[in-house]
Coordinates of C-alpha atoms in Angstrom, one line a residue:
M212 CA 0.0 0.0 0.0
M213 CA 1.4 3.4 -1.0
T214 CA 1.4 6.4 1.3
G215 CA 1.8 10.1 1.1
D216 CA -0.9 11.3 -1.4
L217 CA -2.8 13.4 1.1
S218 CA -2.2 15.1 4.4
I219 CA -5.1 15.3 6.9
G220 CA -3.9 16.6 10.2
D221 CA -1.7 13.9 11.8
H222 CA -3.0 11.2 9.6
Q223 CA -1.1 9.3 6.9
V224 CA -2.9 8.5 3.6
A225 CA -2.8 5.3 1.7
V226 CA -3.7 4.8 -2.0
R227 CA -5.4 1.7 -3.3
P228 CA -5.3 1.7 -7.1
S229 CA -8.3 0.7 -9.3
P230 CA -8.4 0.3 -13.2
D231 CA -9.0 4.0 -13.9
Q232 CA -9.2 5.6 -10.5
E233 CA -7.6 5.5 -7.1
L234 CA -9.4 4.9 -3.8
L235 CA -7.9 7.2 -1.3
S236 CA -7.9 6.0 2.3
V237 CA -6.9 7.6 5.6
K238 CA -4.6 5.7 8.0
G239 CA -5.1 7.2 11.5
P240 CA -2.7 7.1 14.5
S241 CA -4.3 3.9 15.9
G242 CA -3.5 2.1 12.6
T243 CA -7.2 2.0 11.5
T244 CA -7.9 2.8 7.8
Q245 CA -11.0 4.6 6.4
P246 CA -11.9 5.4 2.8
A247 CA -11.4 9.1 2.0
G248 CA -12.3 9.5 -1.6
L249 CA -11.7 8.7 -5.3
R250 CA -9.3 10.5 -7.6
D251 CA -9.5 10.1 -11.4
Q252 CA -6.0 9.4 -12.7
N253 CA -6.8 11.3 -15.9
R254 CA -7.7 14.5 -14.1
D255 CA -6.2 16.7 -11.3
V256 CA -9.3 16.4 -9.3
F257 CA -10.8 13.9 -6.9
C258 CA -14.0 13.2 -5.0
V259 CA -13.7 13.3 -1.2
F260 CA -16.2 11.3 0.9
V261 CA -17.5 12.4 4.2
H262 CA -19.5 9.3 5.2
R263 CA -19.0 6.4 2.8
V264 CA -18.6 5.4 -0.8
P265 CA -21.5 6.7 -2.9
P266 CA -23.9 4.0 -4.0
A267 CA -23.4 5.3 -7.6
V268 CA -19.9 3.8 -7.6
P269 CA -20.7 0.1 -6.9
R270 CA -17.4 -1.3 -8.3
Y271 CA -15.7 0.3 -5.3
K272 CA -18.0 -1.4 -2.8
S273 CA -15.7 -4.5 -2.4
E274 CA -12.6 -2.3 -1.8
Y275 CA -14.6 -0.1 0.6
N276 CA -15.9 -3.1 2.6
A277 CA -12.4 -4.6 2.8
I278 CA -11.1 -1.4 4.3
A279 CA -14.2 -0.7 6.4
R280 CA -13.8 -4.1 8.2
Q281 CA -10.4 -2.7 9.6
T282 CA -12.2 0.2 11.2
A283 CA -14.6 0.9 14.0
P284 CA -18.3 0.6 12.8
V285 CA -19.3 3.5 10.6
P286 CA -22.9 4.7 10.4
T287 CA -24.4 3.8 7.0
R288 CA -27.4 4.9 5.1
G289 CA -29.8 3.1 2.7
E290 CA -29.0 2.5 -0.9
G291 CA -31.5 5.2 -1.9
D292 CA -29.8 8.0 0.0
A293 CA -28.6 11.0 -2.0
E294 CA -25.1 10.6 -3.3
E295 CA -24.0 13.9 -1.8
D296 CA -24.8 12.6 1.6
A297 CA -22.9 9.4 1.1
C298 CA -19.4 10.5 2.0
L299 CA -16.9 9.2 4.7
A300 CA -13.7 11.0 5.9
P301 CA -13.0 14.7 6.7
R302 CA -12.2 16.8 3.7
P303 CA -8.4 17.1 3.6
E304 CA -6.7 20.5 3.8
R305 CA -3.7 19.7 1.6
I306 CA -3.0 17.4 -1.3
H307 CA 0.3 15.9 -2.5
E308 CA 1.6 17.0 -6.0
G309 CA 5.1 16.1 -7.0
E310 CA 7.3 16.9 -3.9
Q311 CA 4.9 19.4 -2.4
F312 CA 1.9 19.3 -0.1
L313 CA -0.3 21.9 -1.7
P314 CA -3.4 23.6 -0.2
L315 CA -6.6 21.8 -1.4
P316 CA -8.0 24.0 -4.2
L317 CA -11.3 25.7 -4.2
E318 CA -14.1 23.9 -6.0
T319 CA -15.5 25.1 -9.4
G320 CA -18.6 27.2 -8.7
Q321 CA -17.6 28.0 -5.1
I322 CA -18.5 31.6 -4.2
L323 CA -16.2 33.8 -2.1
R324 CA -17.4 36.8 -0.2
E325 CA -20.8 36.4 -1.9
R326 CA -19.3 37.9 -5.0
Y327 CA -16.5 36.0 -6.7
I328 CA -17.5 32.7 -8.5
V329 CA -14.6 30.3 -9.0
R330 CA -14.5 29.0 -12.6
Q331 CA -11.1 27.2 -12.9
I332 CA -7.6 27.0 -11.6
I333 CA -5.1 28.8 -13.8
G334 CA -2.0 28.4 -11.6
R335 CA -0.7 26.4 -8.6
G336 CA 2.0 26.9 -6.1
G337 CA 3.1 25.9 -2.6
M338 CA 1.3 28.8 -1.1
G339 CA -2.0 28.4 -2.9
S340 CA -3.7 28.6 -6.3
I341 CA -4.7 31.3 -8.8
Y342 CA -8.2 31.1 -10.1
L343 CA -10.2 32.5 -12.9
A344 CA -13.3 33.9 -11.3
E345 CA -16.4 35.9 -12.3
D346 CA -17.5 39.0 -10.4
N347 CA -21.3 38.7 -9.9
R348 CA -21.6 42.4 -9.0
L349 CA -20.2 43.4 -12.4
P350 CA -21.7 40.9 -15.0
G351 CA -19.2 39.8 -17.6
R352 CA -16.1 40.9 -15.6
Q353 CA -13.5 38.2 -15.2
C354 CA -10.8 38.5 -12.6
A355 CA -7.9 36.5 -11.2
L356 CA -8.1 35.4 -7.6
K357 CA -4.7 34.9 -6.0
E358 CA -4.7 32.7 -3.0
V359 CA -2.1 32.8 -0.2
E360 CA -2.2 30.3 2.6
Q361 CA 0.0 30.7 5.6
D362 CA 2.0 27.7 6.8
P363 CA -0.3 26.0 9.4
G364 CA 2.8 24.8 11.2
L365 CA 4.0 28.3 12.2
P366 CA 3.4 29.7 15.6
E367 CA 0.3 31.8 16.0
T368 CA 2.3 34.9 16.5
L369 CA 4.1 34.5 13.2
R370 CA 0.8 33.7 11.4
S371 CA -0.8 36.8 12.9
Q372 CA 2.2 38.9 11.7
G373 CA 1.9 37.4 8.3
R374 CA -1.7 38.3 8.0
D375 CA -1.0 41.9 9.1
Q376 CA 1.7 42.1 6.5
F377 CA -0.6 40.7 3.9
Y378 CA -3.2 43.5 4.5
R379 CA -0.5 46.2 4.6
E380 CA 1.1 45.1 1.4
A381 CA -2.2 44.3 -0.4
S382 CA -3.4 47.9 0.4
I383 CA -0.3 49.3 -1.3
L384 CA -0.8 47.0 -4.4
A385 CA -4.4 48.3 -4.7
R386 CA -3.1 51.8 -5.2
L387 CA -0.7 50.9 -8.1
D388 CA -1.7 52.0 -11.6
H389 CA 0.6 51.1 -14.5
P390 CA 0.0 49.6 -18.0
N391 CA 2.3 46.7 -17.4
L392 CA 0.8 45.7 -14.1
P393 CA -2.6 44.1 -13.5
K394 CA -4.9 46.3 -11.4
V395 CA -5.6 45.0 -7.9
S396 CA -9.3 45.7 -7.1
D397 CA -9.9 43.9 -3.8
F398 CA -8.4 41.8 -1.0
F399 CA -9.8 39.8 1.9
S400 CA -9.4 36.7 4.0
E401 CA -11.5 33.5 4.5
G402 CA -10.4 31.1 7.2
E403 CA -6.6 30.7 7.0
R404 CA -6.4 31.8 3.4
D405 CA -5.8 35.3 2.1
Y406 CA -7.0 36.5 -1.3
I407 CA -6.0 39.3 -3.7
V408 CA -8.4 40.1 -6.6
M409 CA -6.8 41.5 -9.7
D410 CA -7.5 41.9 -13.4
F411 CA -7.4 38.7 -15.4
V412 CA -4.7 39.1 -18.0
A413 CA -5.5 37.2 -21.3
G414 CA -2.7 35.9 -23.4
E415 CA 0.3 33.5 -23.2
D416 CA 3.1 33.7 -20.6
L417 CA 6.6 34.2 -21.9
K418 CA 7.7 30.8 -20.7
K419 CA 5.2 29.1 -23.0
L420 CA 6.4 31.2 -25.9
M421 CA 10.0 30.3 -25.1
D422 CA 9.1 26.6 -24.8
D423 CA 7.3 26.7 -28.2
A424 CA 10.4 28.2 -29.8
R425 CA 12.7 25.6 -28.2
R426 CA 10.5 22.8 -29.6
R427 CA 10.9 24.3 -33.0
G428 CA 14.7 24.3 -32.5
E429 CA 14.7 28.1 -32.5
F430 CA 15.6 31.0 -30.1
L431 CA 13.2 33.8 -29.5
P432 CA 14.2 36.9 -31.6
T433 CA 16.7 38.9 -29.5
A434 CA 15.1 42.3 -30.4
E435 CA 11.7 41.0 -29.4
V436 CA 12.9 39.7 -26.0
L437 CA 14.7 43.1 -25.4
A438 CA 11.4 44.9 -26.2
W439 CA 9.6 42.8 -23.7
G440 CA 12.4 43.5 -21.2
A441 CA 12.0 47.3 -21.7
Q442 CA 8.3 47.0 -20.7
L443 CA 9.3 44.9 -17.7
G444 CA 11.9 47.4 -16.8
D445 CA 9.4 50.2 -16.9
A446 CA 7.1 48.3 -14.6
L447 CA 9.9 47.6 -12.1
T448 CA 11.1 51.1 -12.1
Y449 CA 7.5 52.2 -11.3
L450 CA 7.3 49.7 -8.4
H451 CA 10.7 50.6 -7.0
S452 CA 9.8 54.3 -7.1
Q453 CA 6.8 53.9 -4.7
E454 CA 6.9 55.1 -1.1
P455 CA 7.7 52.7 0.3
P456 CA 9.4 50.9 -2.6
V457 CA 7.6 47.7 -3.8
I458 CA 9.9 44.7 -4.5
H459 CA 8.4 41.9 -6.5
R460 CA 10.8 39.1 -5.6
D461 CA 9.4 36.5 -8.1
I462 CA 10.2 37.7 -11.6
K463 CA 10.4 34.9 -14.1
P464 CA 9.2 34.0 -17.6
G465 CA 6.1 32.3 -16.2
N466 CA 5.0 35.5 -14.4
L467 CA 5.1 37.6 -17.5
K468 CA 2.1 37.5 -19.8
L469 CA 1.9 38.9 -23.4
T470 CA -1.5 40.3 -24.1
P471 CA -3.1 40.1 -27.6
N472 CA -2.3 43.8 -28.1
G473 CA 1.4 43.3 -27.3
L474 CA 1.6 44.5 -23.7
V475 CA 3.8 42.6 -21.3
K476 CA 2.1 42.3 -17.8
L477 CA 4.0 41.3 -14.7
V478 CA 1.6 39.2 -12.7
D479 CA 1.6 37.2 -9.5
F480 CA 2.3 39.4 -6.5
G481 CA 2.4 36.5 -4.0
L482 CA 5.9 37.3 -2.8
V483 CA 5.9 41.0 -3.0
K484 CA 7.7 43.0 -0.2
T485 CA 7.4 46.6 0.8
M486 CA 10.6 48.2 2.0
V487 CA 9.5 49.7 5.3
P488 CA 12.5 51.0 7.2
D489 CA 13.6 48.8 10.1
E490 CA 10.9 46.3 9.4
M491 CA 11.7 42.6 9.1
T492 CA 9.6 40.7 6.5
I493 CA 8.8 37.1 7.4
T494 CA 10.3 35.3 4.5
V495 CA 9.2 31.9 5.9
I496 CA 5.6 32.9 5.4
Q497 CA 6.0 34.6 2.0
G498 CA 8.4 32.1 0.4
R499 CA 11.6 32.7 -1.4
G500 CA 10.7 32.9 -5.0
T501 CA 11.8 30.5 -7.8
A502 CA 15.3 29.2 -7.2
L503 CA 16.5 29.7 -10.8
Y504 CA 15.9 33.5 -10.6
T505 CA 16.5 34.1 -6.9
P506 CA 19.6 36.0 -5.7
L507 CA 21.6 34.8 -2.7
E508 CA 20.4 37.6 -0.4
Q509 CA 16.8 36.3 -0.7
Y510 CA 17.7 33.1 1.1
G511 CA 18.2 34.6 4.5
G512 CA 16.0 34.0 7.5
D513 CA 14.3 37.3 6.8
A514 CA 13.9 39.6 3.8
G515 CA 15.8 42.5 5.4
H516 CA 18.6 42.2 2.8
T517 CA 16.4 42.3 -0.3
D518 CA 16.0 45.6 -2.2
P519 CA 15.6 46.7 -5.8
R520 CA 18.9 45.0 -6.7
S521 CA 17.2 41.7 -5.9
D522 CA 14.7 42.3 -8.7
V523 CA 17.6 43.4 -11.0
Y524 CA 19.1 39.9 -10.5
A525 CA 15.8 38.1 -11.3
F526 CA 15.3 40.5 -14.3
G527 CA 18.7 39.5 -15.7
A528 CA 18.1 35.8 -15.0
T529 CA 14.7 36.0 -16.8
L530 CA 16.3 37.6 -19.9
Y531 CA 19.1 34.9 -19.7
H532 CA 16.5 32.1 -19.9
L533 CA 14.4 33.8 -22.6
L534 CA 17.4 34.4 -24.8
T535 CA 19.0 31.0 -24.4
N536 CA 16.1 28.5 -23.9
R537 CA 18.2 27.3 -21.0
P538 CA 17.6 28.2 -17.3
P539 CA 20.5 29.8 -15.6
A540 CA 22.5 28.0 -12.8
E541 CA 21.0 28.8 -9.4
A542 CA 22.8 31.4 -7.3
K543 CA 23.4 28.8 -4.5
Q544 CA 25.1 26.5 -7.1
R545 CA 27.2 29.4 -8.5
F546 CA 28.3 30.4 -5.0
L547 CA 29.5 26.8 -4.3
Q548 CA 30.8 26.2 -7.8
P549 CA 32.2 29.4 -9.4
G550 CA 32.1 29.3 -13.1
S551 CA 28.9 27.1 -13.3
L552 CA 27.0 29.9 -15.1
S553 CA 27.7 29.8 -18.9
P554 CA 27.7 33.2 -20.6
P555 CA 24.5 33.5 -22.6
R556 CA 26.5 34.3 -25.8
Q557 CA 28.1 30.8 -25.7
I558 CA 24.6 29.3 -26.0
N559 CA 23.0 31.8 -28.4
P560 CA 25.5 33.4 -30.8
D561 CA 22.9 36.0 -31.8
I562 CA 23.4 37.7 -28.5
T563 CA 25.9 40.6 -28.7
E564 CA 28.9 40.8 -26.4
G565 CA 27.4 43.9 -24.9
I566 CA 24.0 42.2 -24.0
D567 CA 26.0 39.2 -22.7
A568 CA 28.0 41.5 -20.4
A569 CA 24.9 43.4 -19.3
I570 CA 23.0 40.2 -18.3
L571 CA 26.0 38.8 -16.4
W572 CA 26.4 42.2 -14.6
A573 CA 22.8 42.0 -13.5
M574 CA 23.3 38.4 -12.3
A575 CA 26.4 39.2 -10.1
L576 CA 26.2 37.3 -6.8
H577 CA 26.9 40.3 -4.6
P578 CA 24.3 43.1 -4.8
N579 CA 27.0 45.8 -4.8
D580 CA 28.4 44.2 -8.1
R581 CA 25.1 44.6 -10.0
P582 CA 23.4 47.6 -11.5
Q583 CA 22.2 49.6 -8.6
D584 CA 18.8 50.1 -10.1
V585 CA 16.7 49.0 -13.0
P586 CA 17.4 52.1 -15.2
A587 CA 21.1 51.4 -15.0
F588 CA 20.5 47.8 -16.3
L589 CA 18.2 49.1 -19.1
E590 CA 20.9 51.5 -20.1
A591 CA 23.5 48.8 -20.3
L592 CA 21.1 46.6 -22.4
E593 CA 20.5 49.5 -24.7
T594 CA 24.2 50.2 -25.1
G595 CA 24.9 46.5 -25.6
S596 CA 22.3 46.0 -28.2
A597 CA 23.6 48.9 -30.3
A598 CA 27.3 47.9 -29.9
T599 CA 28.9 45.5 -32.3
G600 CA 32.2 45.0 -30.6
G601 CA 30.8 44.9 -27.0
M602 CA 29.4 47.2 -24.4
S603 CA 31.3 50.3 -23.4
S604 CA 31.9 48.6 -20.2
P605 CA 29.3 49.0 -17.4
L606 CA 32.1 48.0 -15.0
S607 CA 33.1 51.1 -13.1
P608 CA 36.7 51.6 -11.9
R609 CA 35.5 51.0 -8.4
R610 CA 34.2 47.5 -9.4
L611 CA 37.4 46.7 -11.4
F612 CA 39.7 47.8 -8.5
P613 CA 37.8 47.4 -5.2
T614 CA 39.0 49.2 -2.2
L615 CA 40.0 47.5 1.0
A616 CA 36.7 48.4 2.6
D617 CA 34.9 46.8 -0.3
R618 CA 36.8 43.6 0.2
V619 CA 36.1 43.5 3.9
L620 CA 32.4 44.2 3.3
A621 CA 32.2 41.5 0.6
G622 CA 33.9 39.0 2.9
G623 CA 31.4 39.7 5.7
V624 CA 28.4 39.4 3.4
A625 CA 29.9 36.2 1.9
G626 CA 30.2 34.7 5.4
L627 CA 26.5 35.6 6.2
V628 CA 25.4 34.2 2.9
L629 CA 27.4 31.0 3.5
I630 CA 25.7 30.5 6.9
A631 CA 22.3 31.0 5.3
L632 CA 23.2 28.6 2.5
L633 CA 24.3 25.9 5.0
A634 CA 21.0 26.4 6.8
T635 CA 18.9 25.9 3.6
L636 CA 21.0 22.9 2.4
R637 CA 20.5 21.0 5.7

């Protein structure tokens, strides 16, 4: 019997396979087993029972009876009972997908706040799902419902701080207005889950466009990628210029959507951070972003070390991936194995030396060695795309010949980063 498909409190979950479906059963602390539901192997959904196997599924009766005999007597109903009343175990809070236990998604048709009707899941992550929903107060309006669930294993004080932080940052997002950002129109909480409501952005994400090009044996046109990058840079410059500055912290091709009219939209604000002076952001609640695009300083126990230069790193890593069809080496790997990041020009010869240098500059491991803001990176890209023999170097004399103070500072930060890395690698 296989285990690990669902997590229900302190229970383990076992799976009993059938020809085209799986019978999910719950194994409690006492060793007893109870049926929990059916999952269709051809879909990402399953039926969870609250009392017993529905009479409408007779072929599972023998498996149900075999399991039920191992348990204490369970109240049963007649064969004519309504199917929706014929359920057996508590509805699980999280489900297992790949190597993650993810929050159980909302059901299609479920209504939140007596307003938002869930239509389908359009994204999944360790902190929750993103749903396409309809706003029943504005007929015809579709919106994206971003779900954030705090880690139930955290102490109550940290979860309370996390919710306070959510409301504080969501209120700032609701004030943003930029053509390359979806408009946030509402935010609220239900139970342990927080929700942000924003415009639904139609179109394909840039990761899909890149994957399609790779399957054709092609690279995305460099000029087109740089044009998308200019739009992204404009959005980031706007975010970083807010008071307090807004740091996205999860920039990647999958979070950039290209609309039918050619606009690039930076979506998914699940890991956003506002830079309030002397405030420690609880990274353990918010997550750390996607490893391929995450700078070293974002791996600390708090987000106090992240600033606009963290987004510059992710911006450079995103362009690297889009231009080469190959994800960059993770920052942790590069720290432990210097030289593991191949220059993008070695992979795609259409990239100029100047663009190659600009991207590698943005992806420097130490924040002080990167462009200090997005406009500086955009300027380097523009210079690099116009140059034929390479960029008129963005490397300042100070970066080429660091002072003693620089070396001492770099050594101290490297030590802190190494401690953080060892903690994350345990």
